[in-house]
Backbone as CSV, one residue per row, in Angstrom:
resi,resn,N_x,N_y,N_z,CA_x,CA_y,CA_z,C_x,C_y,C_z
1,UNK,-63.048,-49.361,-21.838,-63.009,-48.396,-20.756,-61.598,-47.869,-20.504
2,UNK,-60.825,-48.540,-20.908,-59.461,-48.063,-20.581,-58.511,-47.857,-21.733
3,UNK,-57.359,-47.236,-22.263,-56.232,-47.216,-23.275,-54.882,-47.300,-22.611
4,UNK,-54.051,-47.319,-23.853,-53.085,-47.436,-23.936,-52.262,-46.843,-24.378
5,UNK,-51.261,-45.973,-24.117,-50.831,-45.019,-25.098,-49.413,-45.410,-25.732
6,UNK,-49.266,-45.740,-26.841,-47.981,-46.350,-27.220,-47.253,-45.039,-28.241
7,UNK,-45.612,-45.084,-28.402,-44.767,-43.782,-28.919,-43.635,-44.094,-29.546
8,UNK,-43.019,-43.526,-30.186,-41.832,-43.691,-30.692,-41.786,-42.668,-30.380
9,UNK,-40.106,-42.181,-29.882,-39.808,-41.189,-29.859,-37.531,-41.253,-30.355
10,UNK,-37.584,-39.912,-30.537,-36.430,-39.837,-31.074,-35.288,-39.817,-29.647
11,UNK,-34.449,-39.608,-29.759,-33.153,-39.823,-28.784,-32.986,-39.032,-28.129
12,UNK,-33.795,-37.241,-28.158,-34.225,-36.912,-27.338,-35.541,-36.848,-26.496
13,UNK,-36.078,-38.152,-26.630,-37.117,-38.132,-25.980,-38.916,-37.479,-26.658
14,UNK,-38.307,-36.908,-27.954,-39.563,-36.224,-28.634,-40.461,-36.880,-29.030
15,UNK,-41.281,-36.953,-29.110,-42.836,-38.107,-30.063,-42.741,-38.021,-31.540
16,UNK,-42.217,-38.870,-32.066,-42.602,-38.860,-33.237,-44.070,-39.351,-33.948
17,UNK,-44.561,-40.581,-33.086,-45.424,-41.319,-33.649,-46.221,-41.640,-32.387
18,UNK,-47.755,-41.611,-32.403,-48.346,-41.578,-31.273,-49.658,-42.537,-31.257
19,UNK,-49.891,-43.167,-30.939,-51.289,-44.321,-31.207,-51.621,-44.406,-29.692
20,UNK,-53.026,-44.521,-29.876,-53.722,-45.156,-28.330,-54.556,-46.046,-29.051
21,UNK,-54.449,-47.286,-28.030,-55.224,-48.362,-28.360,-56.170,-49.028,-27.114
22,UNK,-56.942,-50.380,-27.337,-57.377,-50.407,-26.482,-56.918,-50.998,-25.197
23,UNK,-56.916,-50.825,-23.769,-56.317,-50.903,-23.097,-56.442,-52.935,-22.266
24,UNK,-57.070,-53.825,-22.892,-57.379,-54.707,-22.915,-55.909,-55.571,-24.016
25,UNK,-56.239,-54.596,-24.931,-55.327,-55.316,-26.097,-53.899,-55.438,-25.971
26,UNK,-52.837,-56.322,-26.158,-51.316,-56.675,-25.967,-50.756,-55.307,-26.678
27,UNK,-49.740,-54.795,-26.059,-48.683,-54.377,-26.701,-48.009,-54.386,-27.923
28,UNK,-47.739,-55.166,-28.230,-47.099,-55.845,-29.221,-47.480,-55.749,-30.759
29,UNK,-49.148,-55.945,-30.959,-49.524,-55.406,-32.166,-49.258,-54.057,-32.799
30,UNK,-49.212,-52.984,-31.899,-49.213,-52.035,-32.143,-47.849,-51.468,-32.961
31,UNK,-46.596,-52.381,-32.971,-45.422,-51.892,-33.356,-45.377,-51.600,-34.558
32,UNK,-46.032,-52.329,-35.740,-46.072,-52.346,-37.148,-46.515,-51.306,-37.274
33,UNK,-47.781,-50.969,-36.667,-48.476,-49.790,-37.201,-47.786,-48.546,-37.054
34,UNK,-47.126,-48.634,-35.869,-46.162,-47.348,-35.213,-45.189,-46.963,-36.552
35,UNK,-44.523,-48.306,-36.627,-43.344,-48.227,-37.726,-44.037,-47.730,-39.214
36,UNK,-44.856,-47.963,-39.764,-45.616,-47.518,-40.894,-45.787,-45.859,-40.824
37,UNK,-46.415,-45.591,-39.605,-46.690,-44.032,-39.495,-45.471,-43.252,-39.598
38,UNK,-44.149,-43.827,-39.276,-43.295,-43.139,-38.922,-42.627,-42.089,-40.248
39,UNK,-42.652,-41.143,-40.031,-42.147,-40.070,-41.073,-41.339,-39.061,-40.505
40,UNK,-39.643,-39.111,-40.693,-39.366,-37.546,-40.110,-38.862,-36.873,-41.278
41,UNK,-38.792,-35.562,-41.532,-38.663,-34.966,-43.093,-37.668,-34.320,-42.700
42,UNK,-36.731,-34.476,-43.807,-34.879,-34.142,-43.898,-35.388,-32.421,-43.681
43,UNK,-34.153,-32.208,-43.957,-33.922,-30.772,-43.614,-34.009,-29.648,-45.346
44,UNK,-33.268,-30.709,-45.561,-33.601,-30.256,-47.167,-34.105,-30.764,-47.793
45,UNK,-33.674,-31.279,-49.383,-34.808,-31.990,-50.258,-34.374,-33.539,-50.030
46,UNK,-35.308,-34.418,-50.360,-35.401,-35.886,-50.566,-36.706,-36.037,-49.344
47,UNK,-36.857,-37.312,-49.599,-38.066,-37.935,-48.645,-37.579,-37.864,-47.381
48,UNK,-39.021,-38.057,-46.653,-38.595,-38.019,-45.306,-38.098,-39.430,-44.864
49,UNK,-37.341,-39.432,-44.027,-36.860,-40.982,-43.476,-37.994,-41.560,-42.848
50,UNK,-37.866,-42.736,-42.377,-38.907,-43.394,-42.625,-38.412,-45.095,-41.417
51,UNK,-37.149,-45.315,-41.571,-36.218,-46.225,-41.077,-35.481,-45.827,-39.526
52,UNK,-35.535,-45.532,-38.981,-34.499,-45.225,-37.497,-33.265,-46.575,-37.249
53,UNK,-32.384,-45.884,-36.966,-30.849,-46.834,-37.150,-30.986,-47.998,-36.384
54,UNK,-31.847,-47.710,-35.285,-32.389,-48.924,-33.968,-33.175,-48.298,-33.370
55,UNK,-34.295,-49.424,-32.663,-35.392,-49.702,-31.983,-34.984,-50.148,-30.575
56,UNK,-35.399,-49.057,-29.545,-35.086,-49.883,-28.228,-36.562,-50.116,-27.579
57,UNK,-36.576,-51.327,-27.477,-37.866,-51.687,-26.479,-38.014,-52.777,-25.605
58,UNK,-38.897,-53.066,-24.665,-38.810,-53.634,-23.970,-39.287,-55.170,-24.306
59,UNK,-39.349,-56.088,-23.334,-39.815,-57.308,-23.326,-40.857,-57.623,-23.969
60,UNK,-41.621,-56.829,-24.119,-43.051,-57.367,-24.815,-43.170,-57.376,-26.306
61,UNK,-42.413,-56.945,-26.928,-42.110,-56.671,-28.543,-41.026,-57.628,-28.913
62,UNK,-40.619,-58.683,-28.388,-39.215,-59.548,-28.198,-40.098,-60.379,-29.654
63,UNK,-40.984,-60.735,-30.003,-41.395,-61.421,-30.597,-40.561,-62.155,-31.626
64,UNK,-40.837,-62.795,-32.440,-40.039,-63.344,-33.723,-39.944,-62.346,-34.666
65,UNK,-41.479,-62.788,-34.827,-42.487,-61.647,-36.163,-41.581,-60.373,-35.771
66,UNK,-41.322,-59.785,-34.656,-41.404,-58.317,-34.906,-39.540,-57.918,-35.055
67,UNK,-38.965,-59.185,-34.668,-37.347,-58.872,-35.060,-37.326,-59.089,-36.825
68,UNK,-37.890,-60.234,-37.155,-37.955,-60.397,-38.597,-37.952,-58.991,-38.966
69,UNK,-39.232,-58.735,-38.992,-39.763,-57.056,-39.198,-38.407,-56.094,-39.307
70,UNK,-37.946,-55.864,-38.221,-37.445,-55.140,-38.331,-36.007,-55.068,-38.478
71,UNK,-35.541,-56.807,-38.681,-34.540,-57.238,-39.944,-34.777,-56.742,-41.386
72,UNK,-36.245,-57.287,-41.726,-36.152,-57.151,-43.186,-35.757,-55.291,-43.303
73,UNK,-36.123,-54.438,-42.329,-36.493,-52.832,-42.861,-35.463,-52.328,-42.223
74,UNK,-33.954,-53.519,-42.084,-32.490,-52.613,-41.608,-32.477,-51.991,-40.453
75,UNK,-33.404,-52.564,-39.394,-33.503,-51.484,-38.096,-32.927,-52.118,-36.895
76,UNK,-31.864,-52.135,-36.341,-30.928,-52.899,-35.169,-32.044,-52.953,-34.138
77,UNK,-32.653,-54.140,-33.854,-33.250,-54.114,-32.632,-32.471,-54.244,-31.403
78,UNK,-32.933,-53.717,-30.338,-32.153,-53.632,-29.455,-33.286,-54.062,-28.000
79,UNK,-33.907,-55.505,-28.138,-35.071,-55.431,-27.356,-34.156,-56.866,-26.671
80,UNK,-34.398,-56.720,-25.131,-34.404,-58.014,-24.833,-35.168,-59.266,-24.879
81,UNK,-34.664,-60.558,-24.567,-35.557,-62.168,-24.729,-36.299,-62.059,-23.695
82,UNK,-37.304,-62.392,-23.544,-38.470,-63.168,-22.612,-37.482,-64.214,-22.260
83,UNK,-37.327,-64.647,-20.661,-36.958,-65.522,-20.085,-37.804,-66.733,-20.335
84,UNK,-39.339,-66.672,-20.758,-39.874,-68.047,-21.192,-39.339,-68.412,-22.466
85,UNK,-38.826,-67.196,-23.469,-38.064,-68.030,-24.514,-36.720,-68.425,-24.878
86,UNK,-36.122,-68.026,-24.206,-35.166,-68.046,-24.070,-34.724,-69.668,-23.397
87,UNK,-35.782,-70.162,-22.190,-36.138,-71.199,-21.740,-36.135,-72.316,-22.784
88,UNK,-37.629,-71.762,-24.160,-37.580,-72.375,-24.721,-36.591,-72.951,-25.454
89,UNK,-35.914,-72.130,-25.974,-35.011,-72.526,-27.216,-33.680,-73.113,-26.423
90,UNK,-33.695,-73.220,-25.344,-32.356,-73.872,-24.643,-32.833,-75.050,-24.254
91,UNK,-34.513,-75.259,-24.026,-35.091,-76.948,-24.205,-34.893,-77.364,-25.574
92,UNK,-34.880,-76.408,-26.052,-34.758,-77.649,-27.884,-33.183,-77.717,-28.336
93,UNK,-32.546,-77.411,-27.388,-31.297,-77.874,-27.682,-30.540,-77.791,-29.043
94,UNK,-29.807,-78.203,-29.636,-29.033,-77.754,-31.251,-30.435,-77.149,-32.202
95,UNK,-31.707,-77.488,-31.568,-32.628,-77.229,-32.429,-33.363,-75.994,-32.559
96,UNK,-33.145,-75.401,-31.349,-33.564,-74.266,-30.953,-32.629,-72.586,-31.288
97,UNK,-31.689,-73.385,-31.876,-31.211,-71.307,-32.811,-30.153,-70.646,-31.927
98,UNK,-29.568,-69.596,-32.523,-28.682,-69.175,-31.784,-29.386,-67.762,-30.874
99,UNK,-28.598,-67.593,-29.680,-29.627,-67.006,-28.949,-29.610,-65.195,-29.712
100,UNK,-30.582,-64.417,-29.481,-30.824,-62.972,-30.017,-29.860,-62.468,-29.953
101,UNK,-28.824,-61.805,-30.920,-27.923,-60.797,-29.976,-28.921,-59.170,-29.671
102,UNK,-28.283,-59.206,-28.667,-28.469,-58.146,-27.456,-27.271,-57.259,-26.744
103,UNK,-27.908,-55.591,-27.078,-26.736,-55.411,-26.329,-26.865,-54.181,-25.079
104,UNK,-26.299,-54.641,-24.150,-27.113,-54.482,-22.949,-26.322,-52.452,-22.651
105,UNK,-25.892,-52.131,-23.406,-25.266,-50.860,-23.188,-26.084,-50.105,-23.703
106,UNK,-26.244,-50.380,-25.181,-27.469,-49.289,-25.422,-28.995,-49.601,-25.013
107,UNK,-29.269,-50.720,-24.377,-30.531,-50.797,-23.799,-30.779,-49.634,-23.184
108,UNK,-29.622,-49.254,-22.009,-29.978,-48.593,-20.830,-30.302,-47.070,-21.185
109,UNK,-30.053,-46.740,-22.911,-30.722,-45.666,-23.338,-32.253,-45.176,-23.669
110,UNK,-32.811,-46.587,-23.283,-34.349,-46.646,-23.418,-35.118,-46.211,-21.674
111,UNK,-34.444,-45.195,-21.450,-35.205,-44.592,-20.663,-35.647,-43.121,-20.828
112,UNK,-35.058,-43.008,-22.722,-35.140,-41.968,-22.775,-37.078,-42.067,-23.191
113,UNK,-37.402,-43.239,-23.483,-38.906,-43.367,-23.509,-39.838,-42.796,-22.725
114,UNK,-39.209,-43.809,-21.363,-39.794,-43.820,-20.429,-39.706,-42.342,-19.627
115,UNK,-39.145,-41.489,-20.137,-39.456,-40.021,-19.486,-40.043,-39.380,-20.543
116,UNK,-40.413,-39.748,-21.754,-41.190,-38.889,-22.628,-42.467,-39.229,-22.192
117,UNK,-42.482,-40.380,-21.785,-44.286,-40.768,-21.278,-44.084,-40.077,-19.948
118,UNK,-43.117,-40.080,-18.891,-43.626,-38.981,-17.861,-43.889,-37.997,-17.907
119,UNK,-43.255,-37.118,-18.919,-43.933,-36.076,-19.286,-45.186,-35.784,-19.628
120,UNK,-45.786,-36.934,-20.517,-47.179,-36.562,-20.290,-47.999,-37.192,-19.360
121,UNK,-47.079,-37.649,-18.478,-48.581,-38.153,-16.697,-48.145,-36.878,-16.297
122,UNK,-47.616,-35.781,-16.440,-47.310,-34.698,-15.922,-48.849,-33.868,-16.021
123,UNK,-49.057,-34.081,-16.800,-50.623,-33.556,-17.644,-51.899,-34.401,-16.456
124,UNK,-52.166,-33.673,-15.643,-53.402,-34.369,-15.095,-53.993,-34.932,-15.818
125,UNK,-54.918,-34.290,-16.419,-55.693,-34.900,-16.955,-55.510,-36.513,-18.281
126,UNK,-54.347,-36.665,-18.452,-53.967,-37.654,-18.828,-52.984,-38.420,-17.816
127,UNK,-52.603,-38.326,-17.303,-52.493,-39.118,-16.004,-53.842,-39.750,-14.976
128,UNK,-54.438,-39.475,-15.187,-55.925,-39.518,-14.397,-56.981,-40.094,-14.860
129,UNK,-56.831,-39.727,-16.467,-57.937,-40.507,-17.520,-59.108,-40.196,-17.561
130,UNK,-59.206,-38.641,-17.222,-60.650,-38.078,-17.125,-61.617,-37.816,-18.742
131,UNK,-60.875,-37.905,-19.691,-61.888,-38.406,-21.182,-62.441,-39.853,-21.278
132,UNK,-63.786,-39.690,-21.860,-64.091,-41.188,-21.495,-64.006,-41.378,-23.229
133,UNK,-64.088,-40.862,-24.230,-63.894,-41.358,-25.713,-62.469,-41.307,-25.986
134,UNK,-61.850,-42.476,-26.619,-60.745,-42.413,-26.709,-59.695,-41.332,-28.119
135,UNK,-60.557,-41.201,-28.813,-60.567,-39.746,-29.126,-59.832,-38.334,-28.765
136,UNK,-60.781,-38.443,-27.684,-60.711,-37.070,-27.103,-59.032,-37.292,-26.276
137,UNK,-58.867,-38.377,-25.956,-57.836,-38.575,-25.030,-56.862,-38.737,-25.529
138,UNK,-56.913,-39.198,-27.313,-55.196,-38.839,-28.209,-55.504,-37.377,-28.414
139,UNK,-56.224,-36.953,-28.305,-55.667,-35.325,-28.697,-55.496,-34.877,-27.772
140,UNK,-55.305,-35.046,-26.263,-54.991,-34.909,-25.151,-53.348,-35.209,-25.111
141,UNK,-53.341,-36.231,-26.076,-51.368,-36.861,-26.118,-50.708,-36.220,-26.650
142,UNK,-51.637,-35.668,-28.408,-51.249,-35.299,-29.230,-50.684,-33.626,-28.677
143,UNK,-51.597,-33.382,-27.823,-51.178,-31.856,-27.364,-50.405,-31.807,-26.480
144,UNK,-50.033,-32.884,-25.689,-49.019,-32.732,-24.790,-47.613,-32.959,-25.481
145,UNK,-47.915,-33.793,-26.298,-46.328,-34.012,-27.465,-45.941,-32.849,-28.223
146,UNK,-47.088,-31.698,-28.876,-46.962,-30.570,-29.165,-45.958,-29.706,-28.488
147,UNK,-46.567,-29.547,-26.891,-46.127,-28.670,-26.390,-44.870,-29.447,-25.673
148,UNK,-44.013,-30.670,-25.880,-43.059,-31.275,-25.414,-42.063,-30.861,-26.688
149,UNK,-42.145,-30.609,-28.030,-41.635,-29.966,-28.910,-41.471,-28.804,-28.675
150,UNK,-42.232,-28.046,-28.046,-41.992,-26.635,-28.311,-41.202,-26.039,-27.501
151,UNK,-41.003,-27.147,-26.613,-40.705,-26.695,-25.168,-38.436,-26.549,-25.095
């Protein structure tokens, strides 16, 4: 009955990559898939990139799995620790790892997210959630990200 609308977007705030999922389901899965879709195409010839220099996100993507991830594919995460793990690994003492580096300056650029998604609660009808197939309601995103490009 409900979604989720998850984004990558570039540094000005644009959509690159757009998924809705179900609104029951964690956060967190969704990052791989995001990162897979991701394609922006150079200006001239060669492939499109595919890698972004860093990832800013929030608490819920802090995972292991998803820093590995995005160790192995060269991408500076820039997500903060969960205070429960952070907990953890300071109970396991010499055993528990050195803590994430984090750096709290370019965090505060991850609001450039959080106004690309206001832009589209700007959109009644996706602010409101008046499609009941979830369908109908990414092409509702998809057109508001359109016209957030064009704009």
């Amino acid at each position: 009955m409900t979604t989720k609308t998850h984004a990558l977007v570039d540094g000005n705030g644009l959509p690159l990559v757009i998924a809705v999922t179900p609104g029951q389901a964690n956060d967190s899965p969704a990052l791989p898939k995001l990162l897979a879709e991701l394609r922006v195409p150079r200006h001239g010839p060669g492939r499109p990139r595919t890698t972004p220099a860093a990832l800013r996100a929030d608490k819920a993507y802090s995972a292991r799995a998803h820093r590995e991830h995005l160790r192995a594919r060269g991408i500076t995460a820039v997500i903060p620790e969960q205070s429960d793990q952070i907990r953890n690994r300071k109970n396991k003492g010499s055993q528990g790892g050195r803590p994430v580096r984090f750096d709290a300056h370019d965090y505060k650029n991850r609001n450039v997210v959080e106004r690309a998604f206001n832009h589209f609660k700007n959109w009644r009808g996706l602010a409101s959630r008046y499609d009941k197939h979830a369908l109908v309601y990414r092409g509702g995103v998809v057109l508001a990200a359109i016209v957030l490009w064009l704009s």
